[in-house]
Coordinates of C-alpha atoms in Angstrom, one line a residue:
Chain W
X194 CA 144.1 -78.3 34.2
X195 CA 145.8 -81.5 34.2
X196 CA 150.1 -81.3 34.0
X197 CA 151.1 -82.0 30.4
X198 CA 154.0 -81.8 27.9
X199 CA 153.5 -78.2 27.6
X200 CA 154.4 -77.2 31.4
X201 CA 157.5 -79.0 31.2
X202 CA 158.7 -77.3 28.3
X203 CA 158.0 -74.0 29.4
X204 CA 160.0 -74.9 32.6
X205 CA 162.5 -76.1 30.5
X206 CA 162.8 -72.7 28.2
X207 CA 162.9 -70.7 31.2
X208 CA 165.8 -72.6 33.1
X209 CA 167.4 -72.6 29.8
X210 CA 167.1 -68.8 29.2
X211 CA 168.6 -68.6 32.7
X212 CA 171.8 -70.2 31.8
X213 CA 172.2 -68.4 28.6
X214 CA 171.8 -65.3 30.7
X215 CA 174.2 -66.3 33.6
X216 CA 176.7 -66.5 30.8
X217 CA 176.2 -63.5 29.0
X218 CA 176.1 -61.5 32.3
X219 CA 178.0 -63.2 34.8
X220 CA 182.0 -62.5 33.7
X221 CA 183.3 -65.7 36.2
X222 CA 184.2 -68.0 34.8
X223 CA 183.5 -70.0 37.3
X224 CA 179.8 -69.4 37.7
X225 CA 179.7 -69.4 33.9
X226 CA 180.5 -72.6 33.7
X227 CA 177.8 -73.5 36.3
X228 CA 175.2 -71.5 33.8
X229 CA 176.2 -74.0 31.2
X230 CA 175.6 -76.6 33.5
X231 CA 172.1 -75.4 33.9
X232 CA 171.5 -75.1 30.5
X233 CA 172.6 -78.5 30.3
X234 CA 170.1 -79.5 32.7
X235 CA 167.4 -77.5 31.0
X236 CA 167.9 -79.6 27.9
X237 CA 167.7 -82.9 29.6
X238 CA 164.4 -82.0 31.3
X239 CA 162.6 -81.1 27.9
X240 CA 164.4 -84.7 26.5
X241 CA 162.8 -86.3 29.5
X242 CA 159.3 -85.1 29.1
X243 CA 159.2 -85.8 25.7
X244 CA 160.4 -89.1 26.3
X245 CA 157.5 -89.8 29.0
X246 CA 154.8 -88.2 27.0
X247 CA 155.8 -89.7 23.7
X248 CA 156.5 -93.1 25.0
X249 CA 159.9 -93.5 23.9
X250 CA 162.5 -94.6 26.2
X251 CA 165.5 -93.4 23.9
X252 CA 165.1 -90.1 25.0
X253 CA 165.8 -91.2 28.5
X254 CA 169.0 -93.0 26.9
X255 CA 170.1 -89.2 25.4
X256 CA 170.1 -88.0 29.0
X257 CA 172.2 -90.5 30.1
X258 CA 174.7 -90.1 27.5
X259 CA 174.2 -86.6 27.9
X260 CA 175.3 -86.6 31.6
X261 CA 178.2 -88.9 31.2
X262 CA 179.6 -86.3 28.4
X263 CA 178.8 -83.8 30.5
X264 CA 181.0 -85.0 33.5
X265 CA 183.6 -85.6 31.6
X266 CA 183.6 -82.1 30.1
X267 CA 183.2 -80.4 33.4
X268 CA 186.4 -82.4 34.5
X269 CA 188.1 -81.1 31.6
X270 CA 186.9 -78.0 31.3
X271 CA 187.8 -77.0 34.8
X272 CA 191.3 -78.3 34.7
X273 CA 191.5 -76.1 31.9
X274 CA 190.1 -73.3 33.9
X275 CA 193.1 -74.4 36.9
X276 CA 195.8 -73.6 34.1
X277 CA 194.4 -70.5 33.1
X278 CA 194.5 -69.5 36.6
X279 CA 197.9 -70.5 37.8
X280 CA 199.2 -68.5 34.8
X281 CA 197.2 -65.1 34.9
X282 CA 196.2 -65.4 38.3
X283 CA 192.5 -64.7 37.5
X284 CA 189.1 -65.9 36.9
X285 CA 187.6 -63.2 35.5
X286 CA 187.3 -63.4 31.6
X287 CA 187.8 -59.2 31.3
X288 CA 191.7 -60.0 32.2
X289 CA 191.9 -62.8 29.9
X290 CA 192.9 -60.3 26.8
X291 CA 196.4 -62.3 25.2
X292 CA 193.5 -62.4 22.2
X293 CA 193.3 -59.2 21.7
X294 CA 194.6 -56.8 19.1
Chain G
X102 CA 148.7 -84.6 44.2
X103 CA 150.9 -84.6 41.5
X104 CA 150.0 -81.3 39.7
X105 CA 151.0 -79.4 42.9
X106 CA 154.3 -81.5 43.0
X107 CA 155.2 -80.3 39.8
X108 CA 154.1 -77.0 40.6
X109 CA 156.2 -77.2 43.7
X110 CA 159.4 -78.4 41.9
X111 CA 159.4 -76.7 39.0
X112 CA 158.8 -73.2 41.0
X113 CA 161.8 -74.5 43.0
X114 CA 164.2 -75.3 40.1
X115 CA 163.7 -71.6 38.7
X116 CA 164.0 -70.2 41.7
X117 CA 167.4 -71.6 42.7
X118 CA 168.5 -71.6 39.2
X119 CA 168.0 -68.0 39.0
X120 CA 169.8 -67.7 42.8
X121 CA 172.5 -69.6 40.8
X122 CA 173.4 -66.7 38.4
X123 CA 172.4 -63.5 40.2
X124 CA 172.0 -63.9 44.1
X125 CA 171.4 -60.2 45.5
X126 CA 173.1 -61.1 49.2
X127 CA 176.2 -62.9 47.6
X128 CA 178.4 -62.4 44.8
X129 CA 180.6 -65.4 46.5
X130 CA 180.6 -68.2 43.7
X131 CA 180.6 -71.0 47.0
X132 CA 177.2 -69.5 47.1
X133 CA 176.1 -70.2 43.3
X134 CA 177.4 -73.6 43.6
X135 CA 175.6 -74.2 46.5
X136 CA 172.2 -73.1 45.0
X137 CA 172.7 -75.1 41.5
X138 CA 173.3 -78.3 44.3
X139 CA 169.5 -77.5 44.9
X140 CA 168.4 -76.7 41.4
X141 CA 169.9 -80.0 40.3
X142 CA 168.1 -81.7 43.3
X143 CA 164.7 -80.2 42.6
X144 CA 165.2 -81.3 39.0
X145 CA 165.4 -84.5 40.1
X146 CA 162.8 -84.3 41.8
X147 CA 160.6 -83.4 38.4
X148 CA 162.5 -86.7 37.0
X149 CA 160.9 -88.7 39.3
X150 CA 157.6 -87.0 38.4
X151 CA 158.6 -88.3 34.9
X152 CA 158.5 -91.7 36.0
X153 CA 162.5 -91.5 34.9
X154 CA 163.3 -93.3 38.0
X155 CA 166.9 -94.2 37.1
X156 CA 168.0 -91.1 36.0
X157 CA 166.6 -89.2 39.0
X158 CA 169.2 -91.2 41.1
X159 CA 171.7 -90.8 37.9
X160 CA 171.3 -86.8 38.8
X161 CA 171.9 -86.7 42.1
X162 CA 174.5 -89.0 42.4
X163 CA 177.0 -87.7 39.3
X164 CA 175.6 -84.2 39.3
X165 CA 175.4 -83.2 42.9
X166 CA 177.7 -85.4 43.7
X167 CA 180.9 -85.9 41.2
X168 CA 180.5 -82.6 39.5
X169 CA 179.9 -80.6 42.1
X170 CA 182.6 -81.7 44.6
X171 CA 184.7 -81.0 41.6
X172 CA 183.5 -77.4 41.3
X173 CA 184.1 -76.9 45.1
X174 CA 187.7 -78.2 44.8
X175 CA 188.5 -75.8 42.0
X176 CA 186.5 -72.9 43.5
X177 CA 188.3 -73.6 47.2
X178 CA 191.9 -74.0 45.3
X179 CA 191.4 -71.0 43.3
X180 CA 190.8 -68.1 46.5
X181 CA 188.5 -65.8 44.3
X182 CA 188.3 -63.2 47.4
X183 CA 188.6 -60.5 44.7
X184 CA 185.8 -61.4 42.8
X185 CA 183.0 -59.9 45.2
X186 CA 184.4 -55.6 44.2
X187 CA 183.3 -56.8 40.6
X188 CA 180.7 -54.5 39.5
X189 CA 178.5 -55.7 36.6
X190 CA 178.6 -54.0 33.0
X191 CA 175.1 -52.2 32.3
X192 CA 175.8 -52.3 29.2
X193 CA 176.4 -56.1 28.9
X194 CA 173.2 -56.3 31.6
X195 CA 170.9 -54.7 29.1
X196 CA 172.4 -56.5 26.1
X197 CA 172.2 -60.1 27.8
X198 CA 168.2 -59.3 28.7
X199 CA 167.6 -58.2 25.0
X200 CA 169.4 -61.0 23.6
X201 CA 167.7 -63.3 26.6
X202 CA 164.4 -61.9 26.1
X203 CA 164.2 -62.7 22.1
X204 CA 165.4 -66.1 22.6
X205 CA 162.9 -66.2 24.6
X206 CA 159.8 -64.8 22.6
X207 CA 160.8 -67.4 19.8
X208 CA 160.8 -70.1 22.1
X209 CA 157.2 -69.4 23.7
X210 CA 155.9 -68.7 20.2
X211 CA 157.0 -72.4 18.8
X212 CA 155.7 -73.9 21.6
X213 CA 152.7 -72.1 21.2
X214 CA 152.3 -73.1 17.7
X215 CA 153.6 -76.5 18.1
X216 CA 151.4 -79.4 17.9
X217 CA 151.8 -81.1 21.2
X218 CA 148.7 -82.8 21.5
X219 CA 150.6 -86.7 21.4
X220 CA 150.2 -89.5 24.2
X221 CA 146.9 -88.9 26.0
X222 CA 148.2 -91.5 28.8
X223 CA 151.6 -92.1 28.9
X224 CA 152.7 -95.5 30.3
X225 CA 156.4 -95.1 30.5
X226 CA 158.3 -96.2 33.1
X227 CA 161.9 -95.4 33.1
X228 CA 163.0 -98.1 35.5
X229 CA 166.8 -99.3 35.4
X230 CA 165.5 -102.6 33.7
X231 CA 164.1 -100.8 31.1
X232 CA 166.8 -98.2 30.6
X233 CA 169.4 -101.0 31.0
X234 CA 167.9 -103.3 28.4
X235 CA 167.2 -100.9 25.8
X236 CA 171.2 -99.3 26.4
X237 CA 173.1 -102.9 26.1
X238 CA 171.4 -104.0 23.3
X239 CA 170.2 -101.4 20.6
X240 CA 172.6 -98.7 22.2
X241 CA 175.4 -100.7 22.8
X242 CA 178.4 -98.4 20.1
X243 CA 177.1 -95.1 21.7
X244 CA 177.8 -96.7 25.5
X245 CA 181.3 -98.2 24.5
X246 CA 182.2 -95.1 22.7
X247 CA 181.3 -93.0 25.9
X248 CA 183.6 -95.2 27.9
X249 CA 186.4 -94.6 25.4
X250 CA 185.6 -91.0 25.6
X251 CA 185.9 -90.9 29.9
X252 CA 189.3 -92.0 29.3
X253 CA 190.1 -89.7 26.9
X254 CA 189.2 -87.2 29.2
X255 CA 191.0 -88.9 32.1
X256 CA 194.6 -88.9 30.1
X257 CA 193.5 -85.2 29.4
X258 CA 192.7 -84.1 32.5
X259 CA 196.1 -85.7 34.2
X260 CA 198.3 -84.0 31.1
X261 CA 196.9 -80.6 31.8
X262 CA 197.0 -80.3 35.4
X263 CA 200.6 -81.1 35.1
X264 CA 202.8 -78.9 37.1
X265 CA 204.8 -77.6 33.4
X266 CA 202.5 -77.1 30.9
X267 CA 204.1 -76.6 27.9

C-alpha cells in the first residue's frame, strides 16, 4: 500500500495530540511552551500534505507565514516567560496563583 | 524507497515528540529541548518527502536554529534545578489522557469518514521559485504585513525584557 494523504494525517493527529497532552500534563512552562511548538508543527505537516496531494502551492505559503508568526511569538512569548520569572522566581505554573481568589 | 522513508520519519517524529513531553530518564527541560531539535529535524525530513523543498530548509534553519537557541538561552538563564523533585498530578495525568484520548477518537473518525480520495499523482514541487513567485505576487499584503508584525514583536520584546518593568 502505496503512502497517501491519509498517512500524513494520521501522523499529523498523533503529534498533535502529543502537544495538547504535554500541555495539559507537563506544569513547565517551559516544556509547555515546547508542546505548543509541536502542535504547531503538527499543523503545518497536515497543511503541507494537503498542499502536495491537492496540488495547491498556497498551502505551502500558510506554512511559511505560519513559521514566521510563530518565531516571533516564541520571542515574545518567552520574554514574557523571563519577567514572570525574575519576579516569582519560578517556572512552574502551580506557583503562579496572583489569579486566584 | 520512499514508503519506508516515510515510515522511518514519521516513526521518528512521534518518537521524539513524545520523548519531548514525557522522557522517563530526564525530567531536565535541556533534555526536551534537545529532543524537539530532533522531532523538528525529522519533520523536515517528511517535508522533503513532500516535495516542499524550501520549507524543509525554512524548518531547520528558523526552527532548530533561531527558536531553539532562544529556548536554550531562556532555559540556561532561568537555573530550573528545582524542577526535577516535581512529581506529576494523577489526577491531571488521567484527566489530560481522557481529554487527549477523545480529541483523539473524533479526529480518527473524521478522517475515517472523510473523502480523501483527490490527486491520484501529485506533481507539486515546492521549489523556492515556485514558493517565491506565488508569495511576491498574489501573496504580497500577507508578506508585508508579517514584516510589520516581526517588528512589532521586536519593539515588544526589547520593552519587556527591560530591567523595570512597570
Amino acid at each position: 500500500m502505496t503512502v497517501g494523504l491519509e498517512h500524513y494525517l494520521v501522523v499529523s493527529v498523533l503529534l498533535f495530540c502529543l502537544g495538547l497532552l504535554g500541555v495539559i500534563v507537563r506544569r513547565n512552562l517551559l516544556v509547555m511552551y515546547m508542546s505548543l511548538e509541536l502542535m504547531l508543527n503538527a499543523a503545518n505537516l497536515a497543511l503541507v500534505a494537503f498542499s502536495r496531494f491537492t496540488n495547491n502551492l498556497a498551502g505551502q505559503v500558510f506554512v511559511f507565514f505560519i513559521i514566521t508568526v510563530a518565531a516571533a511569538e516564541v520571542s515574545v512569548g518567552l520574554a514574557l516567560i523571563v519577567a514572570l520569572c525574575r519576579k516569582h522566581q519560578t517556572a512552574h505554573v502551580e506557583d503562579l496563583t496572583t489569579l486566584k481568589l | 524507497m520512499q514508503d519506508a522513508l516515510f515510515y522511518t520519519f514519521a516513526f521518528l517524529t512521534l518518537v521524539f515528540g513524545f520523548l519531548v513531553i514525557a522522557n522517563p530518564f530526564s525530567r531536565n527541560p535541556v533534555t526536551s529541548a534537545m529532543f524537539l531539535v530532533l522531532t523538528i529535524v525529522s519533520l523536515a525530513g517528511l517535508f522533503v518527502l513532500l516535495h516542499a523543498f524550501f520549507l524543509a530548509a525554512v524548518q531547520v534553519l528558523v526552527y532548530a536554529g533561531a527558536v531553539m537557541v532562544l529556548f536554550l538561552f531562556v532555559i540556561m538563564l532561568l537555573d530550573l534545578k528545582a524542577e526535577e523533585r516535581r512529581k506529576i498530578k494523577t489526577f491531571g495525568l488521567v484527566g489530560g489522557l481522557i481529554s487527549v484520548g477523545a480529541i483523539l477518537a473524533i479526529f480518527l473518525s473524521s478522517l475515517l469518514h472523510a473523502p480523501l480520495g483527490a490527486a491520484e499523482s501529485p506533481g507539486l514541487e515546492g521549489g523556492t521559485v515556485s514558493l517565491g513567485k506565488l508569495l511576491f505576487t498574489r501573496y504580497l499584503l500577507p508578506f508585508e504585513i508579517v514584516s510589520v508584525l516581526l517588528l512589532v514583536a521586536i519593539v515588544g520584546v526589547v520593552l519587556l525584557s527591560k530591567k523595570d518593568l512597570r
